[in-house]
Amino acid sequence: ESARELPIHPVMKKLGWDEYVADLKDKGEEYLFPDLSHDQRKPKNAADRFSKWFGFWQDKNGFVSKNYDFHAFRHTFQRACRDADVDTHIGNLLTGRKTPGTAADYGKGAALTTLARALAKVEFPTFPLAAYRPNVGGE
């Protein structure tokens, strides 16, 4: 586990990320994803539960290959970084991986503005952004 600063992708901002965070603050929420378990004695519990939920969701929706677990999102993102010509070291910083042979560790190896520029290059053109209408604040 490591605390680090990460940029928010411009598409997430279009989808209402800033409003989502402001709404949580207005409600007095302590966590970014308050519906997940936040047992301080078991800090990995939230991630573990979400990963299990995702596995159940996959099974229920016909995704039967065990090669595509929740962790596969990281691999998909790293491939998108390569496709966008994002430097491998910067891509690793964005995903929380160490680059072999470097002393940099997680988010400490580059300025937030550098990470933001790299992240903005990453695209998923098949994502149906135009059809998505976020429900911010329970509207």
mmCIF file of C-alpha atoms in Angstrom:
data_model
loop_
_atom_site.group_PDB
_atom_site.id
_atom_site.type_symbol
_atom_site.label_atom_id
_atom_site.label_comp_id
_atom_site.label_asym_id
_atom_site.label_seq_id
_atom_site.Cartn_x
_atom_site.Cartn_y
_atom_site.Cartn_z
ATOM 1 C CA GLU A 1 0.000 0.000 0.000
ATOM 2 C CA SER A 2 1.252 3.416 -0.877
ATOM 3 C CA ALA A 3 -0.301 6.871 -0.730
ATOM 4 C CA ARG A 4 0.459 8.949 -3.799
ATOM 5 C CA GLU A 5 -0.910 11.795 -5.848
ATOM 6 C CA LEU A 6 -2.351 10.853 -9.213
ATOM 7 C CA PRO A 7 -3.894 12.993 -11.924
ATOM 8 C CA ILE A 8 -7.501 12.638 -13.030
ATOM 9 C CA HIS A 9 -8.031 11.874 -16.713
ATOM 10 C CA PRO A 10 -9.821 14.663 -18.654
ATOM 11 C CA VAL A 11 -12.608 12.235 -19.603
ATOM 12 C CA MET A 12 -13.292 11.549 -15.926
ATOM 13 C CA LYS A 13 -13.660 15.291 -15.419
ATOM 14 C CA LYS A 14 -16.178 15.396 -18.302
ATOM 15 C CA LEU A 15 -18.068 12.590 -16.616
ATOM 16 C CA GLY A 16 -18.436 14.654 -13.453
ATOM 17 C CA TRP A 17 -15.525 13.575 -11.243
ATOM 18 C CA ASP A 18 -15.096 16.983 -9.602
ATOM 19 C CA GLU A 19 -18.821 17.173 -8.858
ATOM 20 C CA TYR A 20 -18.775 13.640 -7.434
ATOM 21 C CA VAL A 21 -15.933 14.520 -5.061
ATOM 22 C CA ALA A 22 -17.606 17.810 -4.063
ATOM 23 C CA ASP A 23 -20.859 15.940 -3.382
ATOM 24 C CA LEU A 24 -19.030 13.487 -1.098
ATOM 25 C CA LYS A 25 -17.437 16.353 0.795
ATOM 26 C CA ASP A 26 -20.812 18.093 1.153
ATOM 27 C CA LYS A 27 -22.218 14.891 2.646
ATOM 28 C CA GLY A 28 -19.302 14.689 5.084
ATOM 29 C CA GLU A 29 -17.977 11.451 3.601
ATOM 30 C CA GLU A 30 -14.454 10.508 4.614
ATOM 31 C CA TYR A 31 -13.746 8.144 1.720
ATOM 32 C CA LEU A 32 -13.765 8.505 -2.051
ATOM 33 C CA PHE A 33 -15.784 5.299 -2.414
ATOM 34 C CA PRO A 34 -17.847 5.183 0.778
ATOM 35 C CA ASP A 35 -19.838 2.074 -0.191
ATOM 36 C CA LEU A 36 -16.718 -0.086 0.050
ATOM 37 C CA SER A 37 -15.609 -1.585 3.361
ATOM 38 C CA HIS A 38 -13.087 0.616 5.171
ATOM 39 C CA ASP A 39 -11.982 -1.530 8.079
ATOM 40 C CA GLN A 40 -8.802 0.171 9.354
ATOM 41 C CA ARG A 41 -7.600 -3.149 10.776
ATOM 42 C CA LYS A 42 -7.754 -4.648 7.273
ATOM 43 C CA PRO A 43 -6.864 -1.849 4.820
ATOM 44 C CA LYS A 44 -6.864 -4.173 1.792
ATOM 45 C CA ASN A 45 -10.410 -5.335 2.562
ATOM 46 C CA ALA A 46 -12.082 -2.751 0.272
ATOM 47 C CA ALA A 47 -9.977 -3.771 -2.724
ATOM 48 C CA ASP A 48 -10.442 -7.467 -1.987
ATOM 49 C CA ARG A 49 -14.220 -7.106 -1.715
ATOM 50 C CA PHE A 50 -14.446 -5.095 -4.914
ATOM 51 C CA SER A 51 -12.291 -7.641 -6.739
ATOM 52 C CA LYS A 52 -14.589 -10.449 -5.537
ATOM 53 C CA TRP A 53 -17.684 -8.478 -6.566
ATOM 54 C CA PHE A 54 -16.167 -7.969 -10.012
ATOM 55 C CA GLY A 55 -15.553 -11.727 -10.304
ATOM 56 C CA PHE A 56 -19.197 -12.441 -9.454
ATOM 57 C CA TRP A 57 -20.307 -9.781 -11.948
ATOM 58 C CA GLN A 58 -18.171 -11.385 -14.671
ATOM 59 C CA ASP A 59 -19.625 -14.828 -14.006
ATOM 60 C CA LYS A 60 -23.171 -13.471 -14.030
ATOM 61 C CA ASN A 61 -22.610 -11.610 -17.307
ATOM 62 C CA GLY A 62 -20.929 -14.368 -19.290
ATOM 63 C CA PHE A 63 -17.261 -13.428 -18.934
ATOM 64 C CA VAL A 64 -15.999 -16.899 -18.223
ATOM 65 C CA SER A 65 -12.267 -16.573 -18.933
ATOM 66 C CA LYS A 66 -10.225 -16.523 -15.746
ATOM 67 C CA ASN A 67 -7.554 -14.634 -17.725
ATOM 68 C CA TYR A 68 -9.611 -11.470 -17.369
ATOM 69 C CA ASP A 69 -9.872 -10.736 -13.687
ATOM 70 C CA PHE A 70 -10.049 -7.272 -12.164
ATOM 71 C CA HIS A 71 -6.257 -7.019 -12.335
ATOM 72 C CA ALA A 72 -6.518 -7.151 -16.149
ATOM 73 C CA PHE A 73 -7.587 -3.478 -16.098
ATOM 74 C CA ARG A 74 -4.015 -2.590 -15.127
ATOM 75 C CA HIS A 75 -2.677 -4.535 -18.101
ATOM 76 C CA THR A 76 -5.202 -2.889 -20.415
ATOM 77 C CA PHE A 77 -4.181 0.530 -19.163
ATOM 78 C CA GLN A 78 -0.485 -0.245 -19.606
ATOM 79 C CA ARG A 79 -1.130 -1.331 -23.180
ATOM 80 C CA ALA A 80 -3.044 1.926 -23.785
ATOM 81 C CA CYS A 81 -0.037 3.804 -22.402
ATOM 82 C CA ARG A 82 2.242 2.030 -24.879
ATOM 83 C CA ASP A 83 -0.200 2.768 -27.726
ATOM 84 C CA ALA A 84 -0.158 6.456 -26.705
ATOM 85 C CA ASP A 85 3.667 6.503 -26.637
ATOM 86 C CA VAL A 86 3.738 7.160 -22.900
ATOM 87 C CA ASP A 87 7.196 6.527 -21.495
ATOM 88 C CA THR A 88 7.338 3.131 -19.758
ATOM 89 C CA HIS A 89 8.634 4.636 -16.526
ATOM 90 C CA ILE A 90 5.808 7.211 -16.477
ATOM 91 C CA GLY A 91 3.245 4.484 -17.263
ATOM 92 C CA ASN A 92 4.591 2.461 -14.350
ATOM 93 C CA LEU A 93 4.300 5.466 -12.061
ATOM 94 C CA LEU A 94 0.659 5.881 -13.125
ATOM 95 C CA THR A 95 -0.138 2.239 -12.371
ATOM 96 C CA GLY A 96 1.833 2.085 -9.134
ATOM 97 C CA ARG A 97 4.509 -0.238 -10.423
ATOM 98 C CA LYS A 98 8.226 0.116 -10.025
ATOM 99 C CA THR A 99 10.353 0.278 -13.149
ATOM 100 C CA PRO A 100 13.148 -2.292 -12.881
ATOM 101 C CA GLY A 101 16.537 -0.653 -12.466
ATOM 102 C CA THR A 102 15.224 2.693 -11.209
ATOM 103 C CA ALA A 103 15.298 4.182 -7.774
ATOM 104 C CA ALA A 104 11.941 5.934 -8.260
ATOM 105 C CA ASP A 105 9.131 4.470 -6.299
ATOM 106 C CA TYR A 106 5.484 4.913 -7.151
ATOM 107 C CA GLY A 107 4.290 8.513 -7.442
ATOM 108 C CA LYS A 108 7.523 10.105 -6.238
ATOM 109 C CA GLY A 109 9.336 9.762 -9.552
ATOM 110 C CA ALA A 110 7.672 12.542 -11.586
ATOM 111 C CA ALA A 111 5.809 15.801 -11.116
ATOM 112 C CA LEU A 112 2.024 15.611 -11.048
ATOM 113 C CA THR A 113 1.897 17.823 -14.156
ATOM 114 C CA THR A 114 4.124 15.336 -16.017
ATOM 115 C CA LEU A 115 1.854 12.465 -15.011
ATOM 116 C CA ALA A 116 -1.244 14.478 -16.038
ATOM 117 C CA ARG A 117 0.162 15.191 -19.513
ATOM 118 C CA ALA A 118 0.944 11.508 -19.995
ATOM 119 C CA LEU A 119 -2.442 10.372 -18.716
ATOM 120 C CA ALA A 120 -4.260 12.780 -21.054
ATOM 121 C CA LYS A 121 -2.629 10.996 -24.019
ATOM 122 C CA VAL A 122 -4.278 7.680 -23.078
ATOM 123 C CA GLU A 123 -7.541 7.055 -24.894
ATOM 124 C CA PHE A 124 -10.136 4.340 -25.069
ATOM 125 C CA PRO A 125 -11.990 5.289 -28.271
ATOM 126 C CA THR A 126 -14.605 2.555 -27.932
ATOM 127 C CA PHE A 127 -15.865 3.904 -24.594
ATOM 128 C CA PRO A 128 -19.374 5.275 -25.269
ATOM 129 C CA LEU A 129 -18.831 8.654 -23.594
ATOM 130 C CA ALA A 130 -21.614 10.388 -25.533
ATOM 131 C CA ALA A 131 -24.178 7.861 -24.284
ATOM 132 C CA TYR A 132 -23.112 8.056 -20.649
ATOM 133 C CA ARG A 133 -24.993 10.361 -18.315
ATOM 134 C CA PRO A 134 -23.518 10.325 -14.796
ATOM 135 C CA ASN A 135 -25.811 10.401 -11.799
ATOM 136 C CA VAL A 136 -23.989 12.868 -9.569
ATOM 137 C CA GLY A 137 -25.448 13.566 -6.168
ATOM 138 C CA GLY A 138 -28.337 11.129 -6.579
ATOM 139 C CA GLU A 139 -30.122 13.257 -9.198
#
